[in-house]
Coordinates of C-alpha atoms and ligand atoms in Angstrom, one line a residue:
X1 CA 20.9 -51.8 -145.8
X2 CA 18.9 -52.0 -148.7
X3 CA 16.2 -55.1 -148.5
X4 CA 16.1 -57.6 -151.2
X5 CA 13.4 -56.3 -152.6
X6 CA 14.5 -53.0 -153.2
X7 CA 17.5 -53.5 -154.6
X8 CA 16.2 -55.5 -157.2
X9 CA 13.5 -52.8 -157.9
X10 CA 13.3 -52.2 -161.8
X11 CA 11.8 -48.9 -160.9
X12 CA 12.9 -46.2 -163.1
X13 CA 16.1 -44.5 -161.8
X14 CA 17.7 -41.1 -162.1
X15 CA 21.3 -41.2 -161.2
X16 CA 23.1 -37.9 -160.8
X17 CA 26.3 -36.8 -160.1
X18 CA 29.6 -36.4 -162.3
X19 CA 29.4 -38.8 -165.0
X20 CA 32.5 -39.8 -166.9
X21 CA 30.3 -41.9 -170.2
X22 CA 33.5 -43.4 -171.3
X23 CA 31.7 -42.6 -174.7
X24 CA 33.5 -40.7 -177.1
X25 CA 30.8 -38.6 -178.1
X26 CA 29.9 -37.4 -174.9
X27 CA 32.5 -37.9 -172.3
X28 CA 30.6 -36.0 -169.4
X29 CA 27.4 -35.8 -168.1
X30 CA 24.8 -34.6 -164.9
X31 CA 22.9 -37.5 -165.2
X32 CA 21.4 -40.6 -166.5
X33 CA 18.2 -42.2 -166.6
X34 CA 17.7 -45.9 -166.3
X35 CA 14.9 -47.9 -167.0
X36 CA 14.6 -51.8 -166.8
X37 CA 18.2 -52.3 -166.6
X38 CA 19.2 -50.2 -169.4
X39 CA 20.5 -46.7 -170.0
X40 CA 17.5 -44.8 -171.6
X41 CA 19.4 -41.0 -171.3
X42 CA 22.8 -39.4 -170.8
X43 CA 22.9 -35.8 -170.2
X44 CA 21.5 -33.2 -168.1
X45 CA 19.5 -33.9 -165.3
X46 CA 16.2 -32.2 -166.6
X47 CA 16.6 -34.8 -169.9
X48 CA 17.4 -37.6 -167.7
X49 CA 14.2 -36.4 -165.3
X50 CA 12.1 -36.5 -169.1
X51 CA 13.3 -39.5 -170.0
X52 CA 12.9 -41.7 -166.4
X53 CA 9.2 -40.2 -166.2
X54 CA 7.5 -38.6 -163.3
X55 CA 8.1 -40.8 -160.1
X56 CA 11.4 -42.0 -160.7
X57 CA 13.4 -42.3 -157.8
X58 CA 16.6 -40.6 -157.5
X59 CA 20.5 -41.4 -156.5
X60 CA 22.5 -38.6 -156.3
X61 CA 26.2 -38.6 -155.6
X62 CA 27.4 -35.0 -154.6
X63 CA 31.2 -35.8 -154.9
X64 CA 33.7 -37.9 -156.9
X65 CA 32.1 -39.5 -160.2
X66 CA 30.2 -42.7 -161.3
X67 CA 31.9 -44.2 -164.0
X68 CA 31.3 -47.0 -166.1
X69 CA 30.6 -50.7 -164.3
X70 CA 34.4 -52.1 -163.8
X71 CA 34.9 -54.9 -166.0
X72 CA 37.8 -57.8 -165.0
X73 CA 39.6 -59.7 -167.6
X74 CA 40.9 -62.5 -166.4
X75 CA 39.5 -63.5 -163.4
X76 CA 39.7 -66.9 -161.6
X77 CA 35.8 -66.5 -159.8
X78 CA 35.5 -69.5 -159.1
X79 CA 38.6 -70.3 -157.8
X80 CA 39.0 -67.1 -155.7
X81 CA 36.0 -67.6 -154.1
X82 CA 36.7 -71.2 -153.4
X83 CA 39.8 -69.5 -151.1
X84 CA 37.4 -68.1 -148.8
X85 CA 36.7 -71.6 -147.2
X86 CA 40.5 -72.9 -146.7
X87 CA 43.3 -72.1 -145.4
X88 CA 44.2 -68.4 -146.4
X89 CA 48.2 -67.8 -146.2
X90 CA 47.6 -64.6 -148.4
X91 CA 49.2 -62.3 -145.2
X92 CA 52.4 -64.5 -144.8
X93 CA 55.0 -62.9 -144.8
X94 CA 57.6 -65.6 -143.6
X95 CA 57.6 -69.0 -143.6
X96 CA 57.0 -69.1 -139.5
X97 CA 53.7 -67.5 -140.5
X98 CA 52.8 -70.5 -142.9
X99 CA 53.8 -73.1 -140.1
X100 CA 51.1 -70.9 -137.6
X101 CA 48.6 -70.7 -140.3
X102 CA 48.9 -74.8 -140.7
X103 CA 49.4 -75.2 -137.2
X104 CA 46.2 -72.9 -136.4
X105 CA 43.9 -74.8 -139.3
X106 CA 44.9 -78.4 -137.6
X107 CA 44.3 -77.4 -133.9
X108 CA 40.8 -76.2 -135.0
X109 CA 39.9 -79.0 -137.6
X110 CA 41.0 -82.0 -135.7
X111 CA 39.2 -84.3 -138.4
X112 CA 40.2 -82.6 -141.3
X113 CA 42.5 -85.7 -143.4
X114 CA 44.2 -82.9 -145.4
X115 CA 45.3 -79.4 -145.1
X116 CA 45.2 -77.7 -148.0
X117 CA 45.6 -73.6 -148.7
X118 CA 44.1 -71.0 -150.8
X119 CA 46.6 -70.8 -153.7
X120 CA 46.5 -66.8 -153.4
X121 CA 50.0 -66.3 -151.5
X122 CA 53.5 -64.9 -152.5
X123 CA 57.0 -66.5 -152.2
X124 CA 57.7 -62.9 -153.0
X125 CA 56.0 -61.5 -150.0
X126 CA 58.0 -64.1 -147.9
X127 CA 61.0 -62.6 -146.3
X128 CA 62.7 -66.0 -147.1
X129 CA 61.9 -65.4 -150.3
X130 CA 61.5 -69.0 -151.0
X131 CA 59.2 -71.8 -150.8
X132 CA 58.2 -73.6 -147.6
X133 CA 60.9 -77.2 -147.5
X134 CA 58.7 -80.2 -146.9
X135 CA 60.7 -80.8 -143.1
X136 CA 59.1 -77.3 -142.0
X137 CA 55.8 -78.2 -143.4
X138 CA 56.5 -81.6 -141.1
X139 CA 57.5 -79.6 -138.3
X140 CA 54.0 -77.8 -138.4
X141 CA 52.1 -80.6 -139.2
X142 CA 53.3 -84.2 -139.8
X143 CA 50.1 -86.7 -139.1
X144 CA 48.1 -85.3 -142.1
X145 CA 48.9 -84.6 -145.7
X146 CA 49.7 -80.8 -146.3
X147 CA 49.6 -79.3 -149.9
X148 CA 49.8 -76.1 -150.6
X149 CA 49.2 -75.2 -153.7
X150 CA 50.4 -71.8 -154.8
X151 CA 49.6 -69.7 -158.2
X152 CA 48.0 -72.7 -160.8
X153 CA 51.9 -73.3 -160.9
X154 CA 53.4 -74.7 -157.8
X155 CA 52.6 -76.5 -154.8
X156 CA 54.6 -76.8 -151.3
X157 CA 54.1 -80.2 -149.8
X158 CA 54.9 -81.6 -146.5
X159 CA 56.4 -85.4 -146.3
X160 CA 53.2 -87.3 -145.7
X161 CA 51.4 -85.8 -148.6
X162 CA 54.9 -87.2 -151.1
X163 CA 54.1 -90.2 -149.1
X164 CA 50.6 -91.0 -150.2
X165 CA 51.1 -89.4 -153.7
X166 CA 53.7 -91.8 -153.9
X167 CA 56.2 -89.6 -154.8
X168 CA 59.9 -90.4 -153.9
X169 CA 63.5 -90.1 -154.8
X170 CA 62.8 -93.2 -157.9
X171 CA 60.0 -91.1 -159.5
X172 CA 60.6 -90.0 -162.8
X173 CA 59.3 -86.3 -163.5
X174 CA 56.1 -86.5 -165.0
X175 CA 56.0 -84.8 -168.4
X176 CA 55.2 -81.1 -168.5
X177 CA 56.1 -81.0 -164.8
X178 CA 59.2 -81.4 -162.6
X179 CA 59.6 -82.5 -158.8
X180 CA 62.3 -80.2 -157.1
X181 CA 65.3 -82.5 -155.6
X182 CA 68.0 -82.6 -153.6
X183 CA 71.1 -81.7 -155.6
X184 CA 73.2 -84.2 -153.2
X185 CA 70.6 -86.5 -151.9
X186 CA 68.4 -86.8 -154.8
X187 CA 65.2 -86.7 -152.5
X188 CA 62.0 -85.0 -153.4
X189 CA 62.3 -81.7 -151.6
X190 CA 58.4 -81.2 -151.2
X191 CA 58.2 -78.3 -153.8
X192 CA 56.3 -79.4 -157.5
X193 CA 56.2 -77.4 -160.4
X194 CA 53.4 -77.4 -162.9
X195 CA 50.3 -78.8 -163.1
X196 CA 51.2 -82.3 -164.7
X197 CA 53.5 -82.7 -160.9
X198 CA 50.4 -81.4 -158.5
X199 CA 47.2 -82.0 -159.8
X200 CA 47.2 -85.6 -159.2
X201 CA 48.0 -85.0 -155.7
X202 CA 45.3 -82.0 -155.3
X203 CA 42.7 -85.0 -156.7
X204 CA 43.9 -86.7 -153.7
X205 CA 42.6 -84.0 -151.2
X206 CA 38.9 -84.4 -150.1
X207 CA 36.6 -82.5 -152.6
X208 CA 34.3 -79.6 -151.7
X209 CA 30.8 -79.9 -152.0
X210 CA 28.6 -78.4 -154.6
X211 CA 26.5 -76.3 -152.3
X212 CA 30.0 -75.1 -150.5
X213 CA 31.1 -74.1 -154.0
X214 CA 27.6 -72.2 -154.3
X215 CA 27.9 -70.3 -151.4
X216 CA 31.4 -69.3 -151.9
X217 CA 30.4 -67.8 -155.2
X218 CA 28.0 -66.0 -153.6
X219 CA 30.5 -64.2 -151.2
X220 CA 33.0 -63.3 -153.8
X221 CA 30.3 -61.7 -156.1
X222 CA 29.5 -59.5 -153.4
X223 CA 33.2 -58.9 -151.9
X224 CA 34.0 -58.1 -156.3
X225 CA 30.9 -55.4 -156.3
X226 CA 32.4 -53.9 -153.3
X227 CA 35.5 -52.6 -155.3
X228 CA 33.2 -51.7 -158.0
X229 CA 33.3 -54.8 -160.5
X230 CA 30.7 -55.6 -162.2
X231 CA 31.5 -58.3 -165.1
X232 CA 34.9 -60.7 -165.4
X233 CA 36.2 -63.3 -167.6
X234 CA 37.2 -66.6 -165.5
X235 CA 39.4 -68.3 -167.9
X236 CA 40.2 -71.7 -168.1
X237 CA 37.0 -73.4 -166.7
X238 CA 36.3 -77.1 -166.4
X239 CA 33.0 -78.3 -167.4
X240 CA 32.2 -79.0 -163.2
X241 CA 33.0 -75.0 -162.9
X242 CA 30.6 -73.8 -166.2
X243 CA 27.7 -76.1 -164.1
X244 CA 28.3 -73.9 -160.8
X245 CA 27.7 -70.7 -163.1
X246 CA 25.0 -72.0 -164.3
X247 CA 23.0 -73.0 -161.7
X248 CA 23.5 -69.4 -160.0
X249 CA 22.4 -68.0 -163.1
X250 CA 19.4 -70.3 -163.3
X251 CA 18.6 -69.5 -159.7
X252 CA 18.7 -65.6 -160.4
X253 CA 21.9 -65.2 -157.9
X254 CA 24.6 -64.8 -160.7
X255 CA 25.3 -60.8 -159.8
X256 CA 27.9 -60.7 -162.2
X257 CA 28.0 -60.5 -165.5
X258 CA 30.5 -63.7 -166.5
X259 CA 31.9 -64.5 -169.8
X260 CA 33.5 -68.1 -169.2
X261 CA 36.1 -69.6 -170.8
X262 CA 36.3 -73.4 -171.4
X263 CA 39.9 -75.2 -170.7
X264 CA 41.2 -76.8 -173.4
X265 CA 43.0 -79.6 -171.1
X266 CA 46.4 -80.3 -173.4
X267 CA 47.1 -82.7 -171.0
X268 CA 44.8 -85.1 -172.7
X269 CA 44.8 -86.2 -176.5
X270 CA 44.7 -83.5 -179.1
X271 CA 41.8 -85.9 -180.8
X272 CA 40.0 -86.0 -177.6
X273 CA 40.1 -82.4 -177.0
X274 CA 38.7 -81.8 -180.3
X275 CA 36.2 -84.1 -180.5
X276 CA 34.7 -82.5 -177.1
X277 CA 34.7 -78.5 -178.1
X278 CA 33.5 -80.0 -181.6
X279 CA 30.4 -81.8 -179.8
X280 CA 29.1 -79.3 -178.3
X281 CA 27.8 -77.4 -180.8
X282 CA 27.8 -73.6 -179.5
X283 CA 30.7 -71.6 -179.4
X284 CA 32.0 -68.2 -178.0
X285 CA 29.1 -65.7 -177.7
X286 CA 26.7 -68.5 -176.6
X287 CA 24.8 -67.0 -173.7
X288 CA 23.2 -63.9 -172.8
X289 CA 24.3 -60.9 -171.0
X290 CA 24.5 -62.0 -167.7
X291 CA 26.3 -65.6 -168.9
X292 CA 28.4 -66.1 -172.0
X293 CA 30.8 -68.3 -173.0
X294 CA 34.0 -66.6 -174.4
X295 CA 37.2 -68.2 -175.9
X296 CA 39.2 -71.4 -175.3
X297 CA 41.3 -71.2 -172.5
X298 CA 44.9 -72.8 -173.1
X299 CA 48.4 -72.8 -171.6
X300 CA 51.5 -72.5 -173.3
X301 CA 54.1 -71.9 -170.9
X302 CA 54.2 -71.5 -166.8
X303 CA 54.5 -68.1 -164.9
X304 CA 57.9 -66.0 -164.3
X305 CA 58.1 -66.1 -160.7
X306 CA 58.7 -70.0 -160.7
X307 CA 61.1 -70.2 -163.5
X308 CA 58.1 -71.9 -165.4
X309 CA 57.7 -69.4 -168.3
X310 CA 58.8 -70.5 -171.4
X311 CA 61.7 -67.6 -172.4
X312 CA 64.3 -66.9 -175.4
X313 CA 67.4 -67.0 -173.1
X314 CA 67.9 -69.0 -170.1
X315 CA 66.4 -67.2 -166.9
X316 CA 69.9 -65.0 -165.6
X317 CA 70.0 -67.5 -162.0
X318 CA 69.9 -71.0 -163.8
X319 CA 71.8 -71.0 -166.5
X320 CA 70.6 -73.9 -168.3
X321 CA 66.4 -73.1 -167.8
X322 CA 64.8 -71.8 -170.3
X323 CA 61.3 -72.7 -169.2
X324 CA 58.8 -75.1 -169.3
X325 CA 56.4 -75.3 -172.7
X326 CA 53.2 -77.0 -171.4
X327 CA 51.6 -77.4 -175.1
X328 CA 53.4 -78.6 -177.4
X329 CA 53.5 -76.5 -181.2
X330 CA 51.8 -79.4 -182.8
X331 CA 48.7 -79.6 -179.9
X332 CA 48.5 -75.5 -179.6
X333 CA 48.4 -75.2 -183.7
X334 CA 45.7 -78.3 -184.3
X335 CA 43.6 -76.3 -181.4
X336 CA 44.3 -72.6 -183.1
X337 CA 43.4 -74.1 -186.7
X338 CA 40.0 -76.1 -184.8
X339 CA 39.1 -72.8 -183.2
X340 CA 39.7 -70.6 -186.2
X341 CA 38.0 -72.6 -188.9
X342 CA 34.7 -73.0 -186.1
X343 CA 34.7 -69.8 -185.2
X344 CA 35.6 -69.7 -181.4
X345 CA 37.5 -67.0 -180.5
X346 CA 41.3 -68.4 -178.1
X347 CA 42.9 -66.6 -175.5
X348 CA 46.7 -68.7 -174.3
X349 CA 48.2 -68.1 -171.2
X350 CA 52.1 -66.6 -172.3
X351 CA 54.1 -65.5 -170.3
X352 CA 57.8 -65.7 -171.7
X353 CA 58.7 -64.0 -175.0
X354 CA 59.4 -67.8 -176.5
X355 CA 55.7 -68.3 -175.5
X356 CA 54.8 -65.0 -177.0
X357 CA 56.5 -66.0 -180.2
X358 CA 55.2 -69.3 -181.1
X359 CA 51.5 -68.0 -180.0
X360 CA 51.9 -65.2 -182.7
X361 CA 53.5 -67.6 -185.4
X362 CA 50.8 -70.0 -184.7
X363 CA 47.9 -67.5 -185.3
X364 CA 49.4 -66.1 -188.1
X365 CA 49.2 -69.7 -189.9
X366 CA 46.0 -70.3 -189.0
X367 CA 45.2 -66.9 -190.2
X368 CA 45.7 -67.7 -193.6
X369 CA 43.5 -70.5 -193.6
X370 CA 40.5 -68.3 -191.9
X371 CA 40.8 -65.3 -190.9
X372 CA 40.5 -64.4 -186.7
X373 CA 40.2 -60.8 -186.9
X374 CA 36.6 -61.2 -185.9
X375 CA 37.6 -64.1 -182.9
X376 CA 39.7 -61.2 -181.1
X377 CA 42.4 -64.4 -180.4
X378 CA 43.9 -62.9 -177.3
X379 CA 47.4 -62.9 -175.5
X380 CA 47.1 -63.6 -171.9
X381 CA 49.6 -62.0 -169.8
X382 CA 52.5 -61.4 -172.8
X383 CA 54.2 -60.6 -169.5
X384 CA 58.4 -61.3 -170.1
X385 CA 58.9 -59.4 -173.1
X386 CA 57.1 -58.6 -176.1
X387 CA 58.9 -57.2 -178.7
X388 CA 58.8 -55.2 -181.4
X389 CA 57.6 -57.3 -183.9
X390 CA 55.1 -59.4 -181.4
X391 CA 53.4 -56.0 -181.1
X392 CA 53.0 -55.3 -185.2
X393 CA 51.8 -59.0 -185.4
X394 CA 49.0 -58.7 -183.2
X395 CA 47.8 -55.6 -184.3
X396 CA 47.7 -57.1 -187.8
X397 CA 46.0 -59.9 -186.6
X398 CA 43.3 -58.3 -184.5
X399 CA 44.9 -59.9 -181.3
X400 CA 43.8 -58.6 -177.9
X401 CA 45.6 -58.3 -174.8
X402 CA 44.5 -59.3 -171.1
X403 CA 47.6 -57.6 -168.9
X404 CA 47.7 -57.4 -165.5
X405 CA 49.2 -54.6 -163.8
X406 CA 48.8 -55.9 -160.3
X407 CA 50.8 -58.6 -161.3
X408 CA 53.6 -56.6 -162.5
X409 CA 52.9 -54.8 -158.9
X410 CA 53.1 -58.0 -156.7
X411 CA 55.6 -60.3 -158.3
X412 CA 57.8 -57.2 -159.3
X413 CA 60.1 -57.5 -156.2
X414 CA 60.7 -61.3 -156.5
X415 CA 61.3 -60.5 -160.5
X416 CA 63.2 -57.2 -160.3
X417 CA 65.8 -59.5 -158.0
X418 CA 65.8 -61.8 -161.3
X419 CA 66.0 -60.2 -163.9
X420 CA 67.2 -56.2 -162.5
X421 CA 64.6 -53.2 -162.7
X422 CA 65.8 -52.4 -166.5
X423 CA 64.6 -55.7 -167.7
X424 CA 61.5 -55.3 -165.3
X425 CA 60.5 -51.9 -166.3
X426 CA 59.6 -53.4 -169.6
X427 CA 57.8 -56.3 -168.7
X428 CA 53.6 -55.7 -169.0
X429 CA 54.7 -52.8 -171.6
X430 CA 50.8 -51.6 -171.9
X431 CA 52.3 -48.4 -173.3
X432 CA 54.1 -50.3 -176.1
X433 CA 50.8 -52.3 -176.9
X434 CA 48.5 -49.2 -177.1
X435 CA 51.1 -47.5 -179.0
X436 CA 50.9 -50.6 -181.3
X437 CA 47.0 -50.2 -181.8
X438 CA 46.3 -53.2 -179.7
X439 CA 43.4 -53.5 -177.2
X440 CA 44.1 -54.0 -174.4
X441 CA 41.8 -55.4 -171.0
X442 CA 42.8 -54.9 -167.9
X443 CA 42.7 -57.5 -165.2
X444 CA 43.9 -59.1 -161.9
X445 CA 44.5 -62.8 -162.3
X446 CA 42.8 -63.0 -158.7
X447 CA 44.0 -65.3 -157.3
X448 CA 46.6 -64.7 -158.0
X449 CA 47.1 -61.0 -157.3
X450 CA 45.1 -58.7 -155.6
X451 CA 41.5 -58.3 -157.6
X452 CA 41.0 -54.0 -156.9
X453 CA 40.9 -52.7 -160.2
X454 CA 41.4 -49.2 -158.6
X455 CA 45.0 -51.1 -157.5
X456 CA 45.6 -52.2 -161.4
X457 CA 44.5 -48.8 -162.8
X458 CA 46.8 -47.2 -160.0
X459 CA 49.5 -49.7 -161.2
X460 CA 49.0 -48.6 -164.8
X461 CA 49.7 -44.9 -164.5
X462 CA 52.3 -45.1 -161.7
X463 CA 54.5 -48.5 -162.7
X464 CA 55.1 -48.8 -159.1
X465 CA 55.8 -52.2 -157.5
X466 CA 55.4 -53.6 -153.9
X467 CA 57.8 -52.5 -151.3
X468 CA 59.0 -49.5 -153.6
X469 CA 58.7 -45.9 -153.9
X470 CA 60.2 -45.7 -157.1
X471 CA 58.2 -46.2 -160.9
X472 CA 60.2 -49.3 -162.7
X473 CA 59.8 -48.4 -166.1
X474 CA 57.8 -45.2 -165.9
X475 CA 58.5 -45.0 -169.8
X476 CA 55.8 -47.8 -169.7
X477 CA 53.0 -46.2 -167.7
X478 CA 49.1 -44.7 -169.2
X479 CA 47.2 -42.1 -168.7
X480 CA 44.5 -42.1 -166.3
X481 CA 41.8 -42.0 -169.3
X482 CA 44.2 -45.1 -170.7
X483 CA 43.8 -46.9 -167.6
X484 CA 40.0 -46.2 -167.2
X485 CA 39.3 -48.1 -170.8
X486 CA 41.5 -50.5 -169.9
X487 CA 38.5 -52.4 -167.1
X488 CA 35.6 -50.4 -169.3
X489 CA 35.4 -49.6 -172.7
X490 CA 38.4 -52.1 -174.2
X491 CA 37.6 -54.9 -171.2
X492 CA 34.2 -55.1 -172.6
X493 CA 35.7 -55.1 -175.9
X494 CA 38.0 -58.1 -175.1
X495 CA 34.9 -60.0 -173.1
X496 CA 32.4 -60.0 -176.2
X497 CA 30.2 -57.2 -175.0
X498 CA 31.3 -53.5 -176.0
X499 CA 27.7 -53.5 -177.9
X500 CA 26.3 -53.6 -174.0
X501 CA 28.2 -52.3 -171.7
X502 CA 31.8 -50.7 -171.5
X503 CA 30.5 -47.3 -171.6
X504 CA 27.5 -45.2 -170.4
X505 CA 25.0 -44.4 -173.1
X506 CA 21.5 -44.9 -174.0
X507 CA 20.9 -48.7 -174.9
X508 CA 23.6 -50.0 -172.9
X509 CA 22.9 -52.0 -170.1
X510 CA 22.9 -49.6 -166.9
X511 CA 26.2 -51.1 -164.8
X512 CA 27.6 -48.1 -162.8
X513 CA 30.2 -47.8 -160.1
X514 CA 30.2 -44.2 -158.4
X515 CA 33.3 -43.6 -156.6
X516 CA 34.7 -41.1 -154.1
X517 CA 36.9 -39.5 -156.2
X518 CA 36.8 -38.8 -160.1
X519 CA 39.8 -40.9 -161.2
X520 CA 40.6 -38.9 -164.6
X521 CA 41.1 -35.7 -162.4
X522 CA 42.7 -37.0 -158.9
X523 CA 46.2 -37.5 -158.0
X524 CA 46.7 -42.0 -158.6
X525 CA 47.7 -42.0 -155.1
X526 CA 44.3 -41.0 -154.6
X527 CA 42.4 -43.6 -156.8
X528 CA 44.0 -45.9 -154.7
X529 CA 42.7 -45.5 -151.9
X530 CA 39.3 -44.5 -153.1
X531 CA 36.2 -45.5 -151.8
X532 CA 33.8 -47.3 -153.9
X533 CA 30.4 -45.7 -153.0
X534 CA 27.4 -47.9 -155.0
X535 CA 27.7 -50.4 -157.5
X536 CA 25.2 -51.1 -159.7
X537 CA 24.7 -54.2 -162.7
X538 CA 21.9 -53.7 -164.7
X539 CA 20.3 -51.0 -162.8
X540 CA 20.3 -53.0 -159.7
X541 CA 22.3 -51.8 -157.0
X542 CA 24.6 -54.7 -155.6
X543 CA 27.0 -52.7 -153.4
X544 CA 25.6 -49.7 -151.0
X545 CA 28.4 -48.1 -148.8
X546 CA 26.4 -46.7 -146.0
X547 CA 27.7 -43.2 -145.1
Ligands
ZN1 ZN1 45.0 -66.8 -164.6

């Protein structure tokens, strides 16, 4: 194990071993050298020796490749570590196993006065394929409220949770959200969709404490340098979150490099909203390289997999659902226009192709007024379907895209039963977008899917989904360099920072990953299952596996 003090040694550092810069000008190399943090040579190992000086210490990696430090998206940090400390159904695979994990968590927290999950599990991974009813959340635990909150979109609750929320069969829907009901006896069923139905009752549930939320960071920095990343993007933070990543940053433990993005809540007043961004003063770039503030964070539409997303045509199982839009045109385009003409820089959460529309329609107004080539506006997810034109428009427009491919790899079972594999083999279409002369980042949602980049770059060159050996829509898939960029070069592009990190070359700040296998050469079967041997952010090595 490497002590404290060693591993945050700014001694002078040769690192050797096949080097894959990422840089277009010099795309391999023997070695670099690395001096307080930053990357002071790229090249052979007798210029990296010259440049590191004499007593440099030396890392040498005699198979695989170190490539540039793994950069993340769109990643809920916070929230993902936050999982760690409750109750993780993540492995269910049946509804039996939910009941066990409840009825596991109550036996050994008597006192607890709520049981409440992670939100990182799968109706798709349930062989029910369906949520949890609130009588089988009663028949696992029926003295204490159980809320189960599932994806930023859903929650499962059991009967004495409805009970204290006050939820019954007389409750209207509350806007932007929908209680699920009986069809005969009109009675909640336990299952709520969309934040405006949940969050009241997650406010409910017994808080955790500051210094839990400190130390929960603290393992999932760690647990994200163990698969090699090195910088993320958590979007959608509230101003309570932003203070947690800022006092690890003040207190020197903030590992990762973390470009936040503030929630625009469009729950609340448009006014309101407004006046809040407007009185703070900074805006996106505000930080340094370890902490930055990025764009707005703000939702349009819900997620695919609970019939949420905001589409073009009714979803092909209920006729008469179209989707759920959670801003309205008016809010989204007042936001747009604020962040345009003060120069913050607004990534929105679409998922359906309606969703997709109006966000491109809506920027291309505000446009006019001031331009946001330079804001890199950015399409989250753009998951159910792009077309054609969405993909002109947002190359026109300088419009990035955060895409995750391990979400297109876990929900793609649940979906492909939707919608059929033709129509699922060209949802994420990374292809399409690159062919457009869009950027695009790579990135996990974690959460929400599984946060291995190696997983998402896998995902990207094979198209293959969970539970099948087949590629859907291998017309769709990228080329191992493609999927490289995607969490280095164009991730830091889409985060604010190409100008530091993204690629290996004097100047740059010195984040490596070296892994077991060189992933522009291997088989993606291969990259899978690689082993991530040393990561390093700003020259400091946070991950050591010991061989
Ligand atoms: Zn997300």
């Amino acid at each position: 194990m490497l002590t404290a003090v060693a591993a945050r040694s700014r001694h002078p550092t040769v690192v050797r071993g096949s080097i894959i810069t990422m840089d277009r000008d010099c795309p391999r190399a023997q070695a670099m050298a690395v001096v307080n943090g930053r990357i002071v040579a790229v090249g052979s190992v007798q210029s990296a020796r010259d440049a590191a000086g004499a007593g440099a210490r030396e890392v040498a990696f005699s198979k695989g490749a170190v490539i540039p430090g793994l950069i993340d998206t769109h990643n809920h940090m916070h929230w993902t570590g936050i999982q760690l400390g409750i109750v993780d159904l993540s492995g269910c695979t049946g509804i039996a196993g939910i009941q066990a994990a409840i009825r596991d968590y109550a036996a050994k927290n008597p006192g607890s006065q709520w049981i409440v999950s992670g939100s990182g599990w799968h109706v798709a991974n349930l062989k029910e394929q369906r949520y949890p009813t609130r009588q089988e959340l009663d028949a696992a635990c029926a003295d204490r409220p159980v809320y189960l909150p599932r994806g930023g979109h859903a929650a499962a609750v059991n009967t004495a949770a409805l009970r204290i929320a006050g939820i019954g069969r007389d409750t209207p829907d509350p806007p932007g959200g929908k209680f699920e009901r009986d069809p005969v006896s009109g009675e909640p069923t336990g299952l709520l969709l969309e934040p405006p139905a949940f969050e009241p009752m997650g406010r409910l549930a017994p808080s955790i404490s500051r210094d839990e939320q400190i130390a929960a960071m603290r393992e999932i920095q760690k647990r994200y340098h163990a698969v090699g990343i090195t910088g993320i993007m958590d979007p959608g933070v509230t101003p309570e979150i932003m203070a947690i990543y800022q006092d690890l940053w003040a207190r020197g433990e903030l590992s990762m490099r973390a470009v936040v993005m503030p929630l625009a809540d469009s729950s609340r007043p448009a006014e309101e909203v407004l006046a809040g961004l407007a009185a703070w003063g900074v805006r996106t770039g505000f930080g340094d390289e370890r902490l930055k503030i990025g764009g707005i964070k703000l939702y349009i539409d819900g997620g695919a997999s609970f019939g949420t997303a905001l589409m073009r045509e009714p979803f092909p199982d209920e006729r008469c659902n179209c989707g759920i839009q959670v801003t309205s045109t008016d809010v989204f385009r007042r936001i747009a226009a604020f962040c345009a003409e003060h120069r913050w820089s607004l990534g929105v959460h679409v998922v359906g192709g309606r969703a997709i529309d109006i966000a491109l329609d809506v920027f291309g107004e505000v446009d006019r007024a001031h331009p946001i080539r330079d804001l890199r506006f950015c399409l989250i997810h753009a998951y159910l379907w792009p077309s054609p034109n969405n993909i002109a428009r947002a190359h026109k427009l300088g419009v990035v895209v955060a895409t995750q491919p391990s979400m297109q790899y876990t929900f793609g079972p649940l979906l492909v039963k939707r919608f059929g594999a033709v129509l699922m083999g060209k949802a994420t279409p990374i292809r399409a977008w690159l062919d457009g002369g869009v950027i695009v980042g790579g990135g996990s949602d974690s959460p929400i899917t599984p946060y291995s980049p190696l997983l998402g770059m896998w995902q990207a060159r094979t198209r293959r989904i969970e539970g099948h050996n087949e590629a859907i829509g291998r017309e769709e898939a990228v080329s191992a360099e493609e999927a490289l960029a995607m969490y280095t070069r164009d991730a830091a592009y889409v985060s604010f920072s190409e100008r530091e990190r993204g690629i290996l070359r004097p100047g740059m700040l010195a984040d490596w990953v070296a892994l077991s296998v060189d992933p522009l050469e291997c088989d993606p079967e291969a990259l899978r299952d690689a082993s991530v041997l040393a990561t390093a952010v700003g020259g400091e090595l946070v991950h050591s596996l010991s061989q």
